[in-house]
Amino acid sequence: MTTARFPDGFLWGGATAANQIEGAYDEGGKGLSIQDVTPRGIMYDRVAGPTADNLKLEGIDFYHRYAEDIALFAEMGFTVFRFSIAWSRIFPNGDEDTPNEEGLAFYDRVLDELEKHGIEPLITLSHYETPLHLAERYDGWVNRDLIGFYERYARTCFERYGDRVKYWLTFNEINSVLHIPFGSGGINTPREELSRKDLYQAIHHELVASARVTRVAHEINPDLKVGCMVISMPIYPLTPDPDDVIAVMNADHANLMFSDVHTRGYYPGYAQRFFRENGIVLDITDQDREDLAHTVDFVSFSYYMSICESGDPQVKADGAGNIMGGVPNPTLAASEWGWQIDPKGLRIVLNQFWDRWQKPLFIVENGLGAKDQLVEVDGEMTVEDDYRIAYLNDHLVQVAEAIEDGVELWGYTTWGPIDLVSASTAQLSKRYGFIYVDRNDDGTGSLTRYKKRSFDWYAEVIRTNGASLEAREVLKV
Ligand code: BG6
């Protein structure tokens, strides 16, 4: 047991994305999204159209099984559930004038179910699932027209659900556009053909769109809370050499610029210097500047790992990671997919973000992707996932430390509370859940749900508001 104290009303739950769970890719009037043509995952090239090997087309069939799944979340005591709306369910092509009623009605039903169980929804408007038509016809976010299409979509969602959904996120991991332009920004032009100017112009359009819909949300209902969402990754200097520390500073700037703009309402000096020195002249209108001034209510982020940086060009930055990699840390162990495990990094990042922005924070993704073995125990099928329990326990202990440090944190949602299709590799065998889903990488399986050992563990953490967590020495390499 720890002396961990999470504030009263702290929100506990899990997080998902439409394209990784819903399936039913062509049902209910849904249009194609960029995920329907990336069978190998968002890090890889697209293919011409939907193919049978794309696990996301069926996902875990949440579209038809949402009631059963939400009931299991409720059994664990969730007080919040983060999910995304598939943009292409609401506007199948993205550029229509009127929304698809069948798509809107689906999320009404999901919200009814959450309400029945007293679970607060937290909705991501855009989670790597730009309508494919917007990628093909407009080249995604490189095109300024996307701002208007996104605003229409967001307004539709706020007007429809704004009286029952308080918490909203504009773009999932917005800082990933730099690394996966198609997956994150719906940019159809191959990466190698994109100039830096193209990329930063696309980013600018997303930042403007995010700020503009934050204003729209507040106009529709001043009680709505709109947050940004970024990949957090503490970056450590490989050595005490000041050149390594400067390398860290530069890498931090590249990554934190997004939330700096979201929270301050303008581009910081270091970004302006970067644009100047790299000949990047962005098209920024007066209206854009006015829009950007509508800052977010809170900052949310994913946290899986940390990384190192070095000022020495000889040092290889070949460490795997959540979309971004870097120089591997010689002191840390890694997951089966090479992501280095660093619970203390979460405390560091919570403090860094709080100190930097003084905005309430929300951890909306954290978890361990691992290969699970379904076994029979006392006549029940389960997974003895002590490794997952250890990972989550150790991270949550550090969250408690950060709260003790004075960080204002609204809640914590683990990534993939139920097994889902991986974003980077499109595998189902990279499992994060408390609930096992019987589906395999070759698409076989009954889709039956089974509770893993971590299911009861997380239920107890929530029931005791964190008091059941165990402070213990964290294993390194
Ligand atoms: C984040 C994404 O990058 O990490 C999720 O927001 C993703 O969509 C999660 O699933 C875990 O990554 P992966 O590649 O293991 O699915």
mmCIF file of C-alpha atoms in Angstrom, residues 120-460:
data_model
loop_
_atom_site.group_PDB
_atom_site.id
_atom_site.type_symbol
_atom_site.label_atom_id
_atom_site.label_comp_id
_atom_site.label_asym_id
_atom_site.label_seq_id
_atom_site.Cartn_x
_atom_site.Cartn_y
_atom_site.Cartn_z
ATOM 1 C CA GLU A 120 -18.303 10.712 -18.020
ATOM 2 C CA PRO A 121 -17.478 10.794 -21.752
ATOM 3 C CA LEU A 122 -14.243 12.375 -22.981
ATOM 4 C CA ILE A 123 -14.367 12.738 -26.754
ATOM 5 C CA THR A 124 -11.515 13.105 -29.241
ATOM 6 C CA LEU A 125 -12.763 14.788 -32.407
ATOM 7 C CA SER A 126 -9.927 13.622 -34.624
ATOM 8 C CA HIS A 127 -7.867 10.549 -33.785
ATOM 9 C CA TYR A 128 -5.828 9.608 -36.861
ATOM 10 C CA GLU A 129 -9.015 9.071 -38.897
ATOM 11 C CA THR A 130 -9.344 11.945 -41.379
ATOM 12 C CA PRO A 131 -11.926 11.126 -44.086
ATOM 13 C CA LEU A 132 -10.011 9.630 -47.017
ATOM 14 C CA HIS A 133 -11.677 11.976 -49.484
ATOM 15 C CA LEU A 134 -10.105 14.955 -47.691
ATOM 16 C CA ALA A 135 -6.686 13.340 -48.111
ATOM 17 C CA GLU A 136 -7.173 12.507 -51.778
ATOM 18 C CA ARG A 137 -9.029 15.600 -52.962
ATOM 19 C CA TYR A 138 -7.400 18.295 -50.767
ATOM 20 C CA ASP A 139 -4.098 16.725 -49.593
ATOM 21 C CA GLY A 140 -5.335 16.858 -46.011
ATOM 22 C CA TRP A 141 -4.241 19.565 -43.616
ATOM 23 C CA VAL A 142 -1.808 21.139 -46.063
ATOM 24 C CA ASN A 143 -4.953 22.702 -47.503
ATOM 25 C CA ARG A 144 -6.526 25.641 -45.652
ATOM 26 C CA ASP A 145 -10.029 24.436 -46.613
ATOM 27 C CA LEU A 146 -9.710 21.729 -43.970
ATOM 28 C CA ILE A 147 -10.166 24.359 -41.251
ATOM 29 C CA GLY A 148 -13.703 25.066 -42.437
ATOM 30 C CA PHE A 149 -14.606 21.384 -42.881
ATOM 31 C CA TYR A 150 -13.311 20.576 -39.410
ATOM 32 C CA GLU A 151 -15.144 23.512 -37.876
ATOM 33 C CA ARG A 152 -18.415 22.331 -39.429
ATOM 34 C CA TYR A 153 -17.820 18.826 -38.091
ATOM 35 C CA ALA A 154 -16.871 20.025 -34.599
ATOM 36 C CA ARG A 155 -19.825 22.419 -34.447
ATOM 37 C CA THR A 156 -22.157 19.570 -35.413
ATOM 38 C CA CYS A 157 -20.773 17.452 -32.562
ATOM 39 C CA PHE A 158 -20.913 20.248 -29.970
ATOM 40 C CA GLU A 159 -24.497 21.100 -30.936
ATOM 41 C CA ARG A 160 -25.616 17.490 -30.888
ATOM 42 C CA TYR A 161 -23.773 16.242 -27.795
ATOM 43 C CA GLY A 162 -22.703 19.417 -25.975
ATOM 44 C CA ASP A 163 -25.386 19.117 -23.293
ATOM 45 C CA ARG A 164 -24.129 15.670 -22.258
ATOM 46 C CA VAL A 165 -20.389 15.745 -23.039
ATOM 47 C CA LYS A 166 -18.264 18.176 -21.075
ATOM 48 C CA TYR A 167 -14.708 17.128 -22.018
ATOM 49 C CA TRP A 168 -13.411 17.397 -25.608
ATOM 50 C CA LEU A 169 -10.029 16.936 -27.291
ATOM 51 C CA THR A 170 -9.411 18.515 -30.682
ATOM 52 C CA PHE A 171 -6.628 16.420 -32.283
ATOM 53 C CA ASN A 172 -5.005 13.257 -31.003
ATOM 54 C CA GLU A 173 -1.237 13.645 -30.572
ATOM 55 C CA ILE A 174 -1.141 16.717 -32.782
ATOM 56 C CA ASN A 175 2.665 16.797 -32.618
ATOM 57 C CA SER A 176 2.838 13.534 -34.569
ATOM 58 C CA VAL A 177 2.166 15.321 -37.900
ATOM 59 C CA LEU A 178 5.888 15.949 -38.208
ATOM 60 C CA HIS A 179 6.534 12.212 -38.142
ATOM 61 C CA ILE A 180 3.477 10.643 -39.840
ATOM 62 C CA PRO A 181 1.994 13.235 -42.218
ATOM 63 C CA PHE A 182 -0.549 10.851 -43.775
ATOM 64 C CA GLY A 183 -1.654 9.102 -40.571
ATOM 65 C CA SER A 184 -1.855 12.246 -38.496
ATOM 66 C CA GLY A 185 -2.531 14.993 -41.023
ATOM 67 C CA GLY A 186 -4.256 13.136 -43.866
ATOM 68 C CA ILE A 187 -1.515 14.471 -46.175
ATOM 69 C CA ASN A 188 -1.533 12.307 -49.284
ATOM 70 C CA THR A 189 1.688 13.633 -50.792
ATOM 71 C CA PRO A 190 4.492 11.163 -49.954
ATOM 72 C CA ARG A 191 6.593 12.311 -47.032
ATOM 73 C CA GLU A 192 9.816 12.613 -49.042
ATOM 74 C CA GLU A 193 8.116 15.050 -51.424
ATOM 75 C CA LEU A 194 6.872 17.345 -48.644
ATOM 76 C CA SER A 195 8.853 20.459 -47.846
ATOM 77 C CA ARG A 196 9.244 21.699 -44.273
ATOM 78 C CA LYS A 197 7.079 24.629 -45.219
ATOM 79 C CA ASP A 198 4.276 22.207 -46.303
ATOM 80 C CA LEU A 199 4.484 20.382 -43.000
ATOM 81 C CA TYR A 200 4.488 23.485 -40.798
ATOM 82 C CA GLN A 201 1.709 25.047 -42.878
ATOM 83 C CA ALA A 202 -0.378 21.919 -42.251
ATOM 84 C CA ILE A 203 0.437 22.133 -38.550
ATOM 85 C CA HIS A 204 -0.533 25.791 -38.558
ATOM 86 C CA HIS A 205 -3.920 24.949 -40.098
ATOM 87 C CA GLU A 206 -4.539 22.343 -37.410
ATOM 88 C CA LEU A 207 -3.542 24.734 -34.628
ATOM 89 C CA VAL A 208 -5.885 27.392 -36.017
ATOM 90 C CA ALA A 209 -8.692 24.851 -36.424
ATOM 91 C CA SER A 210 -8.198 23.638 -32.866
ATOM 92 C CA ALA A 211 -8.309 27.163 -31.459
ATOM 93 C CA ARG A 212 -11.288 28.115 -33.578
ATOM 94 C CA VAL A 213 -13.407 25.176 -32.422
ATOM 95 C CA THR A 214 -12.390 25.861 -28.834
ATOM 96 C CA ARG A 215 -14.063 29.249 -29.261
ATOM 97 C CA VAL A 216 -17.088 27.643 -30.961
ATOM 98 C CA ALA A 217 -17.461 25.158 -28.086
ATOM 99 C CA HIS A 218 -17.393 27.939 -25.512
ATOM 100 C CA GLU A 219 -19.956 29.945 -27.492
ATOM 101 C CA ILE A 220 -22.302 26.966 -27.661
ATOM 102 C CA ASN A 221 -21.865 26.079 -23.994
ATOM 103 C CA PRO A 222 -19.465 28.001 -21.717
ATOM 104 C CA ASP A 223 -19.203 24.957 -19.426
ATOM 105 C CA LEU A 224 -17.488 22.810 -22.072
ATOM 106 C CA LYS A 225 -13.832 22.043 -21.426
ATOM 107 C CA VAL A 226 -11.693 21.741 -24.542
ATOM 108 C CA GLY A 227 -8.182 20.369 -24.379
ATOM 109 C CA CYS A 228 -5.283 19.729 -26.706
ATOM 110 C CA MET A 229 -3.618 16.324 -26.842
ATOM 111 C CA VAL A 230 0.087 15.713 -27.381
ATOM 112 C CA ILE A 231 2.633 12.915 -27.281
ATOM 113 C CA SER A 232 4.640 13.499 -24.144
ATOM 114 C CA MET A 233 8.130 12.136 -24.053
ATOM 115 C CA PRO A 234 10.665 13.308 -21.495
ATOM 116 C CA ILE A 235 13.981 13.693 -23.243
ATOM 117 C CA TYR A 236 17.127 13.204 -21.168
ATOM 118 C CA PRO A 237 20.676 14.261 -22.103
ATOM 119 C CA LEU A 238 22.749 11.150 -22.799
ATOM 120 C CA THR A 239 25.647 12.710 -20.830
ATOM 121 C CA PRO A 240 26.204 15.943 -18.809
ATOM 122 C CA ASP A 241 27.932 17.504 -21.859
ATOM 123 C CA PRO A 242 26.242 20.899 -22.453
ATOM 124 C CA ASP A 243 25.976 19.986 -26.147
ATOM 125 C CA ASP A 244 23.744 17.081 -25.154
ATOM 126 C CA VAL A 245 21.664 19.427 -23.000
ATOM 127 C CA ILE A 246 21.268 21.851 -25.903
ATOM 128 C CA ALA A 247 20.244 18.914 -28.108
ATOM 129 C CA VAL A 248 17.565 18.103 -25.529
ATOM 130 C CA MET A 249 16.412 21.723 -25.498
ATOM 131 C CA ASN A 250 16.042 21.723 -29.280
ATOM 132 C CA ALA A 251 14.206 18.397 -29.315
ATOM 133 C CA ASP A 252 11.903 19.655 -26.554
ATOM 134 C CA HIS A 253 11.172 22.788 -28.538
ATOM 135 C CA ALA A 254 10.251 20.773 -31.638
ATOM 136 C CA ASN A 255 7.877 18.686 -29.564
ATOM 137 C CA LEU A 256 6.441 21.245 -27.122
ATOM 138 C CA MET A 257 5.800 24.005 -29.664
ATOM 139 C CA PHE A 258 2.336 22.637 -30.299
ATOM 140 C CA SER A 259 1.127 22.976 -26.723
ATOM 141 C CA ASP A 260 3.001 26.242 -26.328
ATOM 142 C CA VAL A 261 0.785 27.633 -29.106
ATOM 143 C CA HIS A 262 -2.338 25.914 -27.738
ATOM 144 C CA THR A 263 -1.824 27.339 -24.267
ATOM 145 C CA ARG A 264 -0.292 30.751 -25.029
ATOM 146 C CA GLY A 265 -2.116 31.621 -28.244
ATOM 147 C CA TYR A 266 0.933 32.521 -30.351
ATOM 148 C CA TYR A 267 4.192 31.078 -31.696
ATOM 149 C CA PRO A 268 6.998 31.351 -29.140
ATOM 150 C CA GLY A 269 10.299 33.062 -30.000
ATOM 151 C CA TYR A 270 12.230 29.832 -30.499
ATOM 152 C CA ALA A 271 9.673 28.725 -33.145
ATOM 153 C CA GLN A 272 9.961 32.036 -34.951
ATOM 154 C CA ARG A 273 13.740 31.650 -34.962
ATOM 155 C CA PHE A 274 13.410 28.121 -36.355
ATOM 156 C CA PHE A 275 11.116 29.333 -39.155
ATOM 157 C CA ARG A 276 13.432 32.266 -39.912
ATOM 158 C CA GLU A 277 16.596 30.187 -40.052
ATOM 159 C CA ASN A 278 15.011 27.501 -42.192
ATOM 160 C CA GLY A 279 13.419 29.823 -44.708
ATOM 161 C CA ILE A 280 9.906 28.782 -43.663
ATOM 162 C CA VAL A 281 7.475 31.587 -44.404
ATOM 163 C CA LEU A 282 4.026 30.560 -43.254
ATOM 164 C CA ASP A 283 0.784 31.912 -44.576
ATOM 165 C CA ILE A 284 -0.682 33.366 -41.360
ATOM 166 C CA THR A 285 -3.686 35.684 -41.679
ATOM 167 C CA ASP A 286 -4.945 38.252 -39.167
ATOM 168 C CA GLN A 287 -7.965 36.006 -38.626
ATOM 169 C CA ASP A 288 -5.567 33.129 -37.824
ATOM 170 C CA ARG A 289 -3.870 35.251 -35.167
ATOM 171 C CA GLU A 290 -7.216 36.137 -33.650
ATOM 172 C CA ASP A 291 -8.307 32.482 -33.678
ATOM 173 C CA LEU A 292 -5.075 31.251 -32.082
ATOM 174 C CA ALA A 293 -5.716 33.519 -29.109
ATOM 175 C CA HIS A 294 -8.510 31.144 -27.978
ATOM 176 C CA THR A 295 -6.420 28.947 -25.747
ATOM 177 C CA VAL A 296 -7.307 25.500 -24.433
ATOM 178 C CA ASP A 297 -8.872 24.801 -21.034
ATOM 179 C CA PHE A 298 -6.532 21.916 -20.277
ATOM 180 C CA VAL A 299 -3.635 19.935 -21.674
ATOM 181 C CA SER A 300 -3.959 16.202 -22.182
ATOM 182 C CA PHE A 301 -1.264 13.804 -23.281
ATOM 183 C CA SER A 302 -0.173 10.245 -23.905
ATOM 184 C CA TYR A 303 2.740 8.843 -21.967
ATOM 185 C CA TYR A 304 4.455 5.547 -22.721
ATOM 186 C CA MET A 305 8.195 6.137 -22.478
ATOM 187 C CA SER A 306 11.150 8.498 -22.360
ATOM 188 C CA ILE A 307 14.177 8.826 -24.625
ATOM 189 C CA CYS A 308 17.669 10.372 -24.696
ATOM 190 C CA GLU A 309 19.307 12.942 -26.965
ATOM 191 C CA SER A 310 22.915 13.611 -27.808
ATOM 192 C CA GLY A 311 24.729 16.530 -29.434
ATOM 193 C CA ASP A 312 27.184 14.093 -30.987
ATOM 194 C CA PRO A 313 26.149 13.251 -34.560
ATOM 195 C CA GLN A 314 27.989 9.898 -34.241
ATOM 196 C CA VAL A 315 25.516 8.699 -31.620
ATOM 197 C CA LYS A 316 22.753 6.650 -33.204
ATOM 198 C CA ALA A 317 19.167 7.732 -32.536
ATOM 199 C CA ASP A 318 17.843 4.269 -33.304
ATOM 200 C CA GLY A 319 15.652 3.693 -30.242
ATOM 201 C CA ALA A 320 12.081 2.587 -31.003
ATOM 202 C CA GLY A 321 9.232 4.623 -29.624
ATOM 203 C CA ASN A 322 5.670 5.861 -29.743
ATOM 204 C CA ILE A 323 5.850 7.429 -33.230
ATOM 205 C CA MET A 324 8.980 9.382 -32.218
ATOM 206 C CA GLY A 325 12.111 7.507 -31.227
ATOM 207 C CA GLY A 326 15.527 8.749 -30.142
ATOM 208 C CA VAL A 327 18.767 7.686 -28.514
ATOM 209 C CA PRO A 328 18.146 4.641 -26.281
ATOM 210 C CA ASN A 329 18.609 5.105 -22.531
ATOM 211 C CA PRO A 330 21.235 2.599 -21.277
ATOM 212 C CA THR A 331 19.598 2.435 -17.823
ATOM 213 C CA LEU A 332 16.089 1.388 -18.822
ATOM 214 C CA ALA A 333 14.445 -1.884 -19.803
ATOM 215 C CA ALA A 334 12.045 -1.989 -22.742
ATOM 216 C CA SER A 335 8.730 -3.557 -23.744
ATOM 217 C CA GLU A 336 8.516 -6.354 -26.311
ATOM 218 C CA TRP A 337 8.178 -3.614 -28.948
ATOM 219 C CA GLY A 338 11.304 -1.797 -27.742
ATOM 220 C CA TRP A 339 9.560 1.108 -25.976
ATOM 221 C CA GLN A 340 11.657 1.893 -22.903
ATOM 222 C CA ILE A 341 9.768 1.679 -19.628
ATOM 223 C CA ASP A 342 10.204 4.693 -17.346
ATOM 224 C CA PRO A 343 7.562 5.308 -14.648
ATOM 225 C CA LYS A 344 9.509 8.219 -13.140
ATOM 226 C CA GLY A 345 9.435 9.913 -16.535
ATOM 227 C CA LEU A 346 5.706 10.350 -16.037
ATOM 228 C CA ARG A 347 6.256 12.312 -12.833
ATOM 229 C CA ILE A 348 8.890 14.383 -14.644
ATOM 230 C CA VAL A 349 6.603 15.174 -17.548
ATOM 231 C CA LEU A 350 3.674 16.047 -15.274
ATOM 232 C CA ASN A 351 5.869 18.547 -13.449
ATOM 233 C CA GLN A 352 7.362 19.909 -16.667
ATOM 234 C CA PHE A 353 3.947 20.489 -18.237
ATOM 235 C CA TRP A 354 2.415 21.990 -15.087
ATOM 236 C CA ASP A 355 5.383 24.292 -14.528
ATOM 237 C CA ARG A 356 5.394 25.350 -18.162
ATOM 238 C CA TRP A 357 1.690 25.945 -18.826
ATOM 239 C CA GLN A 358 -0.082 26.137 -15.461
ATOM 240 C CA LYS A 359 -3.112 24.512 -17.074
ATOM 241 C CA PRO A 360 -4.923 21.496 -15.604
ATOM 242 C CA LEU A 361 -3.561 18.245 -17.023
ATOM 243 C CA PHE A 362 -5.226 14.981 -18.057
ATOM 244 C CA ILE A 363 -3.301 11.762 -18.753
ATOM 245 C CA VAL A 364 -5.362 10.273 -21.560
ATOM 246 C CA GLU A 365 -3.089 7.385 -22.582
ATOM 247 C CA ASN A 366 -0.670 5.175 -20.698
ATOM 248 C CA GLY A 367 -0.171 1.446 -20.788
ATOM 249 C CA LEU A 368 1.872 -1.566 -21.804
ATOM 250 C CA GLY A 369 1.458 -3.278 -25.160
ATOM 251 C CA ALA A 370 2.327 -6.937 -24.539
ATOM 252 C CA LYS A 371 1.753 -10.428 -25.895
ATOM 253 C CA ASP A 372 -0.831 -12.141 -23.695
ATOM 254 C CA GLN A 373 -1.488 -15.826 -23.166
ATOM 255 C CA LEU A 374 -5.070 -16.915 -22.608
ATOM 256 C CA VAL A 375 -5.135 -19.683 -19.942
ATOM 257 C CA GLU A 376 -7.750 -21.539 -17.943
ATOM 258 C CA VAL A 377 -7.819 -20.867 -14.196
ATOM 259 C CA ASP A 378 -10.547 -22.434 -12.023
ATOM 260 C CA GLY A 379 -12.638 -23.168 -15.081
ATOM 261 C CA GLU A 380 -12.466 -19.564 -16.401
ATOM 262 C CA MET A 381 -10.385 -18.284 -19.297
ATOM 263 C CA THR A 382 -8.106 -15.417 -18.285
ATOM 264 C CA VAL A 383 -4.672 -13.826 -18.724
ATOM 265 C CA GLU A 384 -2.243 -13.682 -15.801
ATOM 266 C CA ASP A 385 -0.871 -10.292 -16.789
ATOM 267 C CA ASP A 386 1.239 -9.400 -13.766
ATOM 268 C CA TYR A 387 3.641 -7.496 -16.088
ATOM 269 C CA ARG A 388 0.799 -5.120 -17.017
ATOM 270 C CA ILE A 389 -0.218 -4.672 -13.394
ATOM 271 C CA ALA A 390 3.404 -3.863 -12.487
ATOM 272 C CA TYR A 391 3.705 -1.329 -15.314
ATOM 273 C CA LEU A 392 0.488 0.490 -14.436
ATOM 274 C CA ASN A 393 1.098 0.327 -10.694
ATOM 275 C CA ASP A 394 4.542 1.878 -11.004
ATOM 276 C CA HIS A 395 3.323 4.642 -13.287
ATOM 277 C CA LEU A 396 0.394 5.465 -11.026
ATOM 278 C CA VAL A 397 2.666 5.654 -7.996
ATOM 279 C CA GLN A 398 4.593 8.351 -9.872
ATOM 280 C CA VAL A 399 1.347 10.111 -10.756
ATOM 281 C CA ALA A 400 0.586 10.260 -7.032
ATOM 282 C CA GLU A 401 4.038 11.744 -6.457
ATOM 283 C CA ALA A 402 3.338 14.443 -9.035
ATOM 284 C CA ILE A 403 0.015 15.267 -7.409
ATOM 285 C CA GLU A 404 1.968 15.576 -4.152
ATOM 286 C CA ASP A 405 4.351 17.931 -6.021
ATOM 287 C CA GLY A 406 1.358 20.194 -6.587
ATOM 288 C CA VAL A 407 0.430 19.283 -10.157
ATOM 289 C CA GLU A 408 -3.259 19.786 -10.987
ATOM 290 C CA LEU A 409 -4.428 16.608 -12.672
ATOM 291 C CA TRP A 410 -8.052 15.914 -13.623
ATOM 292 C CA GLY A 411 -7.855 12.255 -14.502
ATOM 293 C CA TYR A 412 -6.149 9.179 -15.895
ATOM 294 C CA THR A 413 -7.284 6.900 -18.697
ATOM 295 C CA THR A 414 -5.220 3.851 -19.575
ATOM 296 C CA TRP A 415 -4.729 3.181 -23.268
ATOM 297 C CA GLY A 416 -6.864 0.339 -24.607
ATOM 298 C CA PRO A 417 -8.780 -0.874 -21.512
ATOM 299 C CA ILE A 418 -10.023 -3.550 -23.888
ATOM 300 C CA ASP A 419 -7.654 -5.107 -26.468
ATOM 301 C CA LEU A 420 -7.758 -3.240 -29.755
ATOM 302 C CA VAL A 421 -5.878 -2.897 -33.030
ATOM 303 C CA SER A 422 -2.478 -1.238 -32.619
ATOM 304 C CA ALA A 423 -2.065 2.129 -34.328
ATOM 305 C CA SER A 424 1.590 1.744 -35.287
ATOM 306 C CA THR A 425 1.640 -1.904 -36.318
ATOM 307 C CA ALA A 426 -2.052 -2.747 -36.911
ATOM 308 C CA GLN A 427 -1.616 -5.907 -34.830
ATOM 309 C CA LEU A 428 -4.106 -7.275 -32.334
ATOM 310 C CA SER A 429 -1.363 -9.232 -30.606
ATOM 311 C CA LYS A 430 0.004 -5.955 -29.175
ATOM 312 C CA ARG A 431 -2.487 -5.989 -26.338
ATOM 313 C CA TYR A 432 -3.096 -3.260 -23.755
ATOM 314 C CA GLY A 433 -6.416 -4.312 -22.238
ATOM 315 C CA PHE A 434 -7.844 -5.373 -18.911
ATOM 316 C CA ILE A 435 -10.253 -7.258 -21.158
ATOM 317 C CA TYR A 436 -8.926 -9.844 -23.598
ATOM 318 C CA VAL A 437 -10.563 -9.973 -27.017
ATOM 319 C CA ASP A 438 -10.393 -13.259 -28.868
ATOM 320 C CA ARG A 439 -9.123 -12.008 -32.198
ATOM 321 C CA ASN A 440 -5.779 -12.814 -33.798
ATOM 322 C CA ASP A 441 -3.466 -11.050 -36.196
ATOM 323 C CA ASP A 442 -4.718 -13.229 -39.045
ATOM 324 C CA GLY A 443 -8.260 -12.045 -38.384
ATOM 325 C CA THR A 444 -9.484 -15.318 -36.846
ATOM 326 C CA GLY A 445 -11.197 -15.471 -33.449
ATOM 327 C CA SER A 446 -14.650 -15.348 -31.926
ATOM 328 C CA LEU A 447 -14.393 -11.772 -30.581
ATOM 329 C CA THR A 448 -15.422 -13.112 -27.155
ATOM 330 C CA ARG A 449 -14.304 -10.930 -24.236
ATOM 331 C CA TYR A 450 -12.443 -12.364 -21.190
ATOM 332 C CA LYS A 451 -11.377 -10.560 -18.009
ATOM 333 C CA LYS A 452 -7.634 -10.567 -17.382
ATOM 334 C CA ARG A 453 -6.123 -10.564 -13.889
ATOM 335 C CA SER A 454 -5.537 -6.811 -14.264
ATOM 336 C CA PHE A 455 -9.322 -6.299 -14.501
ATOM 337 C CA ASP A 456 -9.866 -6.841 -10.759
ATOM 338 C CA TRP A 457 -6.603 -5.064 -9.955
ATOM 339 C CA TYR A 458 -7.709 -1.855 -11.723
ATOM 340 C CA ALA A 459 -11.198 -2.097 -10.198
ATOM 341 C CA GLU A 460 -9.540 -2.081 -6.755
#
